[in-house]
């Protein structure tokens, strides 16, 4: 399966900036399609505008979170059907910043993944260990438990392994640590889902940059990358995409 390179724009870009960045990506991939699937996840305010820019092209659009209910009295929240309506096909769920800033639990992430699937959105379900957990030698056990508790039955989407301490820090796990974690996640996905679990792309995320992308993307069971900071400039995001297998 083709690797998936996903850009998580987080709480960045005005409407004009988002449209311009999306337009730059569209212009670059039209004559030179990258060897991978591309997904960009702007802030929700820019989804509809970016959907217009991407229309009919190969770059997919995603949101960064959704509520677990389809509608209701939830001030400030956005439902999966609303995001689908705005043009999203994917949604990032359980990002460590959501878990930290908003106290999201595995159980909540699971209900969000159910809601996303019901609305026709593909989740990018994020898991990852803290630095203390890694230092204690418990990373694989903790991340496997996170996956087990946040993965809904019948899951179809992508999983993103993002060590919390690697996000935005410029620090990376070793190649051996990434490979071991991705192998553990693959084993868990197959045990849980059977054959379809073998086809779920497992992305690596956390300080992916143009200069380290090729090495990360060459590791076994790395099915792509979830890119934060380096997705905010067309050049660096596309350089990462060009490093895909
Ligand atoms: P980063 O963020 O690439 O800036 O480390 C990755 C993420 O949080 O998804």
mmCIF file of C-alpha atoms and ligand atoms in Angstrom:
data_model
loop_
_atom_site.group_PDB
_atom_site.id
_atom_site.type_symbol
_atom_site.label_atom_id
_atom_site.label_comp_id
_atom_site.label_asym_id
_atom_site.label_seq_id
_atom_site.Cartn_x
_atom_site.Cartn_y
_atom_site.Cartn_z
ATOM 1 C CA UNK A 1 0.000 0.000 0.000
ATOM 2 C CA UNK A 2 1.164 3.529 -0.725
ATOM 3 C CA UNK A 3 2.505 5.443 2.220
ATOM 4 C CA UNK A 4 0.369 8.261 3.604
ATOM 5 C CA UNK A 5 1.999 11.596 4.377
ATOM 6 C CA UNK A 6 -0.339 13.653 6.540
ATOM 7 C CA UNK A 7 0.097 17.284 7.567
ATOM 8 C CA UNK A 8 -1.293 18.389 10.911
ATOM 9 C CA UNK A 9 -1.487 22.182 10.773
ATOM 10 C CA UNK A 10 -2.656 22.386 14.405
ATOM 11 C CA UNK A 11 -3.760 25.876 15.497
ATOM 12 C CA UNK A 12 -2.005 27.650 12.655
ATOM 13 C CA UNK A 13 -3.064 29.550 9.526
ATOM 14 C CA UNK A 14 -5.600 32.240 8.839
ATOM 15 C CA UNK A 15 -8.099 31.536 6.117
ATOM 16 C CA UNK A 16 -5.918 33.296 3.556
ATOM 17 C CA UNK A 17 -2.766 31.480 4.701
ATOM 18 C CA UNK A 18 -4.508 28.109 4.614
ATOM 19 C CA UNK A 19 -5.848 28.643 1.107
ATOM 20 C CA UNK A 20 -2.437 29.812 -0.100
ATOM 21 C CA UNK A 21 -0.611 26.824 1.400
ATOM 22 C CA UNK A 22 -3.151 24.397 -0.057
ATOM 23 C CA UNK A 23 -2.887 26.112 -3.440
ATOM 24 C CA UNK A 24 0.904 25.832 -3.359
ATOM 25 C CA UNK A 25 0.632 22.092 -2.679
ATOM 26 C CA UNK A 26 -1.915 21.619 -5.458
ATOM 27 C CA UNK A 27 0.279 23.505 -7.915
ATOM 28 C CA UNK A 28 3.321 21.416 -6.998
ATOM 29 C CA UNK A 29 1.712 17.962 -7.169
ATOM 30 C CA UNK A 30 -0.147 18.532 -10.453
ATOM 31 C CA UNK A 31 2.970 18.268 -12.663
ATOM 32 C CA UNK A 32 4.928 16.055 -10.239
ATOM 33 C CA UNK A 33 2.724 13.672 -8.261
ATOM 34 C CA UNK A 34 4.566 12.359 -5.177
ATOM 35 C CA UNK A 35 5.036 8.601 -4.675
ATOM 36 C CA UNK A 36 2.534 8.526 -1.802
ATOM 37 C CA UNK A 37 -0.931 9.570 -0.678
ATOM 38 C CA UNK A 38 -1.212 13.100 0.748
ATOM 39 C CA UNK A 39 -3.509 14.417 3.449
ATOM 40 C CA UNK A 40 -3.659 17.886 4.984
ATOM 41 C CA UNK A 41 -5.499 18.746 8.187
ATOM 42 C CA UNK A 42 -6.046 22.517 8.521
ATOM 43 C CA UNK A 43 -7.894 24.123 11.419
ATOM 44 C CA UNK A 44 -11.658 23.670 11.193
ATOM 45 C CA UNK A 45 -12.207 27.320 10.257
ATOM 46 C CA UNK A 46 -10.343 26.712 6.998
ATOM 47 C CA UNK A 47 -11.786 23.306 6.045
ATOM 48 C CA UNK A 48 -14.429 24.515 3.616
ATOM 49 C CA UNK A 49 -12.095 26.986 1.914
ATOM 50 C CA UNK A 50 -9.315 24.411 1.581
ATOM 51 C CA UNK A 51 -11.835 21.841 0.306
ATOM 52 C CA UNK A 52 -12.541 24.230 -2.547
ATOM 53 C CA UNK A 53 -8.845 24.561 -3.343
ATOM 54 C CA UNK A 54 -8.283 20.777 -3.279
ATOM 55 C CA UNK A 55 -11.450 19.843 -5.197
ATOM 56 C CA UNK A 56 -10.904 17.203 -7.849
ATOM 57 C CA UNK A 57 -7.208 16.789 -7.012
ATOM 58 C CA UNK A 58 -5.258 14.028 -5.287
ATOM 59 C CA UNK A 59 -4.709 15.694 -1.897
ATOM 60 C CA UNK A 60 -7.154 14.549 0.784
ATOM 61 C CA UNK A 61 -8.579 16.800 3.473
ATOM 62 C CA UNK A 62 -8.892 16.052 7.177
ATOM 63 C CA UNK A 63 -9.972 17.667 10.424
ATOM 64 C CA UNK A 64 -8.045 17.599 13.707
ATOM 65 C CA UNK A 65 -10.730 16.407 16.132
ATOM 66 C CA UNK A 66 -14.453 15.722 16.345
ATOM 67 C CA UNK A 67 -17.077 15.343 19.045
ATOM 68 C CA UNK A 68 -18.461 11.897 19.805
ATOM 69 C CA UNK A 69 -22.068 13.003 19.222
ATOM 70 C CA UNK A 70 -23.571 13.793 15.835
ATOM 71 C CA UNK A 71 -25.248 16.929 17.164
ATOM 72 C CA UNK A 72 -26.470 18.449 20.391
ATOM 73 C CA UNK A 73 -25.858 20.990 23.115
ATOM 74 C CA UNK A 74 -22.039 21.021 23.048
ATOM 75 C CA UNK A 75 -20.951 24.628 22.802
ATOM 76 C CA UNK A 76 -17.799 25.123 20.809
ATOM 77 C CA UNK A 77 -17.561 21.545 19.567
ATOM 78 C CA UNK A 78 -17.814 20.213 16.026
ATOM 79 C CA UNK A 79 -19.393 16.906 15.045
ATOM 80 C CA UNK A 80 -18.111 14.385 12.542
ATOM 81 C CA UNK A 81 -21.054 14.986 10.160
ATOM 82 C CA UNK A 82 -20.307 18.738 10.246
ATOM 83 C CA UNK A 83 -16.675 18.114 9.334
ATOM 84 C CA UNK A 84 -17.720 15.751 6.562
ATOM 85 C CA UNK A 85 -20.113 18.435 5.353
ATOM 86 C CA UNK A 86 -17.229 20.945 5.306
ATOM 87 C CA UNK A 87 -15.301 18.638 2.984
ATOM 88 C CA UNK A 88 -13.177 16.506 5.316
ATOM 89 C CA UNK A 89 -12.621 12.839 4.509
ATOM 90 C CA UNK A 90 -10.315 12.141 7.455
ATOM 91 C CA UNK A 91 -10.047 13.242 11.083
ATOM 92 C CA UNK A 92 -7.108 13.089 13.488
ATOM 93 C CA UNK A 93 -8.245 11.621 16.809
ATOM 94 C CA UNK A 94 -6.544 11.231 20.164
ATOM 95 C CA UNK A 95 -3.586 13.485 19.366
ATOM 96 C CA UNK A 96 -1.428 13.847 22.461
ATOM 97 C CA UNK A 97 -2.147 17.590 22.526
ATOM 98 C CA UNK A 98 -5.882 16.801 22.754
ATOM 99 C CA UNK A 99 -5.166 14.207 25.434
ATOM 100 C CA UNK A 100 -3.049 16.726 27.395
ATOM 101 C CA UNK A 101 -4.993 19.958 26.796
ATOM 102 C CA UNK A 102 -8.495 18.510 27.003
ATOM 103 C CA UNK A 103 -8.059 15.423 29.161
ATOM 104 C CA UNK A 104 -9.111 13.069 26.388
ATOM 105 C CA UNK A 105 -9.060 9.438 27.494
ATOM 106 C CA UNK A 106 -8.737 6.283 25.413
ATOM 107 C CA UNK A 107 -12.429 5.597 26.025
ATOM 108 C CA UNK A 108 -13.413 9.035 24.712
ATOM 109 C CA UNK A 109 -11.150 8.661 21.687
ATOM 110 C CA UNK A 110 -12.841 5.341 20.966
ATOM 111 C CA UNK A 111 -16.307 6.936 20.984
ATOM 112 C CA UNK A 112 -15.022 9.660 18.673
ATOM 113 C CA UNK A 113 -13.658 7.028 16.292
ATOM 114 C CA UNK A 114 -17.064 5.352 16.235
ATOM 115 C CA UNK A 115 -18.717 8.711 15.486
ATOM 116 C CA UNK A 116 -16.195 9.466 12.758
ATOM 117 C CA UNK A 117 -16.784 6.142 11.025
ATOM 118 C CA UNK A 118 -20.547 6.607 11.235
ATOM 119 C CA UNK A 119 -20.165 9.944 9.442
ATOM 120 C CA UNK A 120 -17.889 8.490 6.765
ATOM 121 C CA UNK A 121 -14.664 9.988 8.128
ATOM 122 C CA UNK A 122 -11.465 7.921 8.283
ATOM 123 C CA UNK A 123 -9.660 8.424 11.603
ATOM 124 C CA UNK A 124 -5.943 8.897 12.063
ATOM 125 C CA UNK A 125 -5.866 7.449 15.553
ATOM 126 C CA UNK A 126 -2.890 8.695 17.567
ATOM 127 C CA UNK A 127 -1.041 6.847 20.304
ATOM 128 C CA UNK A 128 2.321 7.448 21.949
ATOM 129 C CA UNK A 129 4.227 7.268 25.190
ATOM 130 C CA UNK A 130 5.570 9.965 27.494
ATOM 131 C CA UNK A 131 9.276 10.345 28.137
ATOM 132 C CA UNK A 132 8.915 8.847 31.612
ATOM 133 C CA UNK A 133 7.204 5.765 30.227
ATOM 134 C CA UNK A 134 9.944 5.316 27.618
ATOM 135 C CA UNK A 135 12.634 5.720 30.284
ATOM 136 C CA UNK A 136 10.933 3.087 32.415
ATOM 137 C CA UNK A 137 11.074 0.602 29.531
ATOM 138 C CA UNK A 138 7.301 0.408 29.298
ATOM 139 C CA UNK A 139 6.722 2.175 25.979
ATOM 140 C CA UNK A 140 5.495 -0.799 23.964
ATOM 141 C CA UNK A 141 3.191 -2.063 26.704
ATOM 142 C CA UNK A 142 1.669 1.361 27.344
ATOM 143 C CA UNK A 143 1.169 2.170 23.662
ATOM 144 C CA UNK A 144 -0.347 -1.259 22.968
ATOM 145 C CA UNK A 145 -2.770 -0.692 25.848
ATOM 146 C CA UNK A 146 -3.662 2.752 24.470
ATOM 147 C CA UNK A 147 -4.364 1.233 21.077
ATOM 148 C CA UNK A 148 -6.460 -1.581 22.517
ATOM 149 C CA UNK A 149 -8.595 0.862 24.493
ATOM 150 C CA UNK A 150 -9.036 3.504 21.795
ATOM 151 C CA UNK A 151 -9.534 1.314 18.724
ATOM 152 C CA UNK A 152 -13.194 0.660 17.922
ATOM 153 C CA UNK A 153 -14.398 -2.640 16.494
ATOM 154 C CA UNK A 154 -14.252 -2.671 12.706
ATOM 155 C CA UNK A 155 -11.677 0.125 12.648
ATOM 156 C CA UNK A 156 -10.760 1.371 9.174
ATOM 157 C CA UNK A 157 -8.330 4.269 9.049
ATOM 158 C CA UNK A 158 -4.724 4.853 9.982
ATOM 159 C CA UNK A 159 -2.866 4.640 13.287
ATOM 160 C CA UNK A 160 -0.189 7.200 14.134
ATOM 161 C CA UNK A 161 2.579 6.364 16.586
ATOM 162 C CA UNK A 162 3.731 9.666 18.054
ATOM 163 C CA UNK A 163 6.056 9.595 21.064
ATOM 164 C CA UNK A 164 4.877 12.596 23.101
ATOM 165 C CA UNK A 165 8.459 13.682 23.802
ATOM 166 C CA UNK A 166 9.318 13.693 20.081
ATOM 167 C CA UNK A 167 6.532 16.069 19.064
ATOM 168 C CA UNK A 168 7.857 19.514 18.243
ATOM 169 C CA UNK A 169 11.097 18.809 20.081
ATOM 170 C CA UNK A 170 13.483 17.873 17.298
ATOM 171 C CA UNK A 171 14.202 14.640 19.179
ATOM 172 C CA UNK A 172 13.548 11.230 17.654
ATOM 173 C CA UNK A 173 13.429 7.654 18.841
ATOM 174 C CA UNK A 174 16.129 5.446 17.343
ATOM 175 C CA UNK A 175 15.358 3.529 14.166
ATOM 176 C CA UNK A 176 15.305 0.345 16.231
ATOM 177 C CA UNK A 177 12.785 1.852 18.673
ATOM 178 C CA UNK A 178 10.499 2.985 15.848
ATOM 179 C CA UNK A 179 10.724 -0.397 14.117
ATOM 180 C CA UNK A 180 10.017 -2.277 17.358
ATOM 181 C CA UNK A 181 7.007 -0.103 18.180
ATOM 182 C CA UNK A 182 5.547 -0.388 14.696
ATOM 183 C CA UNK A 183 6.012 -4.168 14.770
ATOM 184 C CA UNK A 184 4.226 -4.309 18.130
ATOM 185 C CA UNK A 185 1.375 -2.170 16.796
ATOM 186 C CA UNK A 186 1.058 -4.366 13.688
ATOM 187 C CA UNK A 187 0.865 -7.473 15.857
ATOM 188 C CA UNK A 188 -1.813 -5.828 17.995
ATOM 189 C CA UNK A 189 -3.824 -4.689 14.950
ATOM 190 C CA UNK A 190 -3.775 -8.151 13.366
ATOM 191 C CA UNK A 191 -4.686 -9.811 16.659
ATOM 192 C CA UNK A 192 -7.599 -7.439 17.028
ATOM 193 C CA UNK A 193 -8.826 -7.084 13.447
ATOM 194 C CA UNK A 194 -7.534 -10.178 11.661
ATOM 195 C CA UNK A 195 -6.503 -9.746 8.047
ATOM 196 C CA UNK A 196 -7.735 -6.118 7.689
ATOM 197 C CA UNK A 197 -5.418 -5.239 10.591
ATOM 198 C CA UNK A 198 -2.519 -6.046 8.287
ATOM 199 C CA UNK A 199 -3.604 -3.292 5.895
ATOM 200 C CA UNK A 200 -3.972 -0.442 8.389
ATOM 201 C CA UNK A 201 -1.218 2.090 7.725
ATOM 202 C CA UNK A 202 0.835 2.855 10.823
ATOM 203 C CA UNK A 203 2.264 6.363 10.537
ATOM 204 C CA UNK A 204 5.207 7.672 12.511
ATOM 205 C CA UNK A 205 4.886 11.210 13.888
ATOM 206 C CA UNK A 206 7.100 13.480 15.970
ATOM 207 C CA UNK A 207 9.738 15.830 14.512
ATOM 208 C CA UNK A 208 9.558 14.381 11.004
ATOM 209 C CA UNK A 209 11.610 16.709 8.770
ATOM 210 C CA UNK A 210 12.947 16.569 5.207
ATOM 211 C CA UNK A 211 16.364 15.456 6.479
ATOM 212 C CA UNK A 212 15.128 12.485 8.519
ATOM 213 C CA UNK A 213 12.048 11.428 6.527
ATOM 214 C CA UNK A 214 13.733 8.979 4.144
ATOM 215 C CA UNK A 215 15.302 6.987 6.974
ATOM 216 C CA UNK A 216 12.036 6.856 8.954
ATOM 217 C CA UNK A 217 9.911 5.988 5.933
ATOM 218 C CA UNK A 218 12.252 3.143 4.981
ATOM 219 C CA UNK A 219 11.683 1.306 8.267
ATOM 220 C CA UNK A 220 9.528 -1.834 8.230
ATOM 221 C CA UNK A 221 5.846 -1.277 9.057
ATOM 222 C CA UNK A 222 6.151 2.506 8.748
ATOM 223 C CA UNK A 223 3.195 3.293 6.498
ATOM 224 C CA UNK A 224 3.710 7.035 6.345
ATOM 225 C CA UNK A 225 4.199 10.079 8.523
ATOM 226 C CA UNK A 226 2.121 12.528 10.516
ATOM 227 C CA UNK A 227 3.912 15.845 10.172
ATOM 228 C CA UNK A 228 3.340 18.930 12.306
ATOM 229 C CA UNK A 229 5.757 21.848 12.002
ATOM 230 C CA UNK A 230 7.247 20.790 8.675
ATOM 231 C CA UNK A 231 3.770 20.617 7.092
ATOM 232 C CA UNK A 232 3.333 24.382 7.423
ATOM 233 C CA UNK A 233 5.564 25.120 4.443
ATOM 234 C CA UNK A 234 4.872 23.578 1.045
ATOM 235 C CA UNK A 235 8.557 22.940 0.338
ATOM 236 C CA UNK A 236 9.281 20.950 3.477
ATOM 237 C CA UNK A 237 6.020 18.991 3.362
ATOM 238 C CA UNK A 238 6.610 18.041 -0.264
ATOM 239 C CA UNK A 239 10.237 17.114 0.427
ATOM 240 C CA UNK A 240 8.968 14.669 3.063
ATOM 241 C CA UNK A 241 6.412 13.324 0.566
ATOM 242 C CA UNK A 242 9.155 12.788 -2.009
ATOM 243 C CA UNK A 243 11.007 10.646 0.544
ATOM 244 C CA UNK A 244 8.114 8.170 0.708
ATOM 245 C CA UNK A 245 8.644 4.678 -0.627
HETATM 246 P P1 LIG B 1 5.841 17.828 14.813
HETATM 247 O O1 LIG B 1 4.330 17.434 15.219
HETATM 248 O O2 LIG B 1 6.086 17.258 13.427
HETATM 249 O O3 LIG B 1 5.857 19.315 14.827
HETATM 250 O O4 LIG B 1 6.735 17.201 15.832
HETATM 251 C C1 LIG B 1 3.805 16.164 14.892
HETATM 252 C C2 LIG B 1 2.410 16.032 15.432
HETATM 253 O O5 LIG B 1 2.141 16.516 16.535
HETATM 254 O O6 LIG B 1 1.531 15.439 14.770
#
